């Protein structure tokens, strides 16, 4: 393969998680055991340092029917509101007319926060269910994959363009980035929110690696991509969302004046070796050790007759369950608040999903797959903790 960012052919396997089903494909009972599996491997480009998957599940398979809704968690919705306020206050507070484009706008959660601030809004979202939810709520959403053609057909410029998470799963990376340049006003700001690969590795949060996430950026590597398309970063900050995300700010390259904190991110990456193979090899070794520890914990629970439920059925949880080789013998079910997952079964592990409100009794142990919501989860389960229910976190993110 060639590097998705710089076209180099000098790529080396950095992290190998074996073969896994597409993690977002929660199964209906007749499909159990028939889900296809694909290699899940991160390779590193020797030329530009970008970590990426070397196998692509076709995007039509990946995004046609996904059931993730960003509005379902309060933490994420609050975060989107805070980002919208911050961006508006910093860049466009005094502008009477302003427009915002959200790429991969999901159910419109981010659009709504910008509309509340007086923006004209437009979402672009390929998935059927979330785009329908957004349109039904009056949050204008085009059901499409965003790329340069989509940008031309939209035919207007935006003061703010937002992309949250989507920069991980863009197959048409160069066309999308061109589209952003085309759609960005001359003094516009492109706000990119992405999982920070340096932090994923520091947290041993390998579950963030799954087929939808084709690319794993650090600040240095993202800037290289943007510069290929006439854009450049000028600022970045770390946020606790998903256990460690970057909110990066980019604009047209000729206007981008890098902030001190942006430069500090680059220096920290260089000092850690965060864009080198050795860094990833050490990561692979640590996650193999985590596997041994986690299986020992779960087998200990089983031997003691404790009932263990998974808390949350996030997409990333499937990477963790399948790399560890955990099945229904160790975790009885996954509890989930999203009612669209009722009756479904996790791919690979074949652990059934149950809806949280419909449980009759709590288990002895919650194995928390949605570990990135640790604070929220502990806060809303104080009564269970008081009754002796244990909450085990397979990943413990560093404080931000
Ligand atoms: Zn490259």
XYZ file of N, CA and C and ligand atoms in Angstrom, residues 3 5-8 45 47-50 52, ligand 1:
34
model
N 1.215 5.288 1.576
C 0.775 6.121 2.705
C -0.401 6.991 2.263
N -1.309 9.717 3.474
C -1.023 11.142 3.581
C 0.004 11.601 2.556
N 1.141 10.862 2.420
C 2.250 11.400 1.615
C 2.613 10.527 0.422
N 1.917 9.412 0.203
C 2.146 8.523 -0.944
C 3.429 7.697 -0.863
N 4.158 7.754 0.236
C 5.353 6.907 0.372
C 4.935 5.435 0.424
N 4.243 5.228 8.596
C 4.956 5.706 7.412
C 6.304 6.288 7.828
N 8.202 8.102 6.068
C 8.454 9.432 5.504
C 7.731 10.542 6.274
N 6.422 10.360 6.544
C 5.677 11.450 7.203
C 5.291 11.119 8.644
N 5.495 9.854 9.075
C 5.232 9.493 10.471
C 3.776 9.227 10.796
N 2.884 9.215 9.798
C 1.462 9.010 10.087
C 1.158 7.527 10.331
N -1.512 4.535 10.490
C -2.734 4.296 9.711
C -2.984 2.802 9.574
Zn 3.440 9.158 4.781
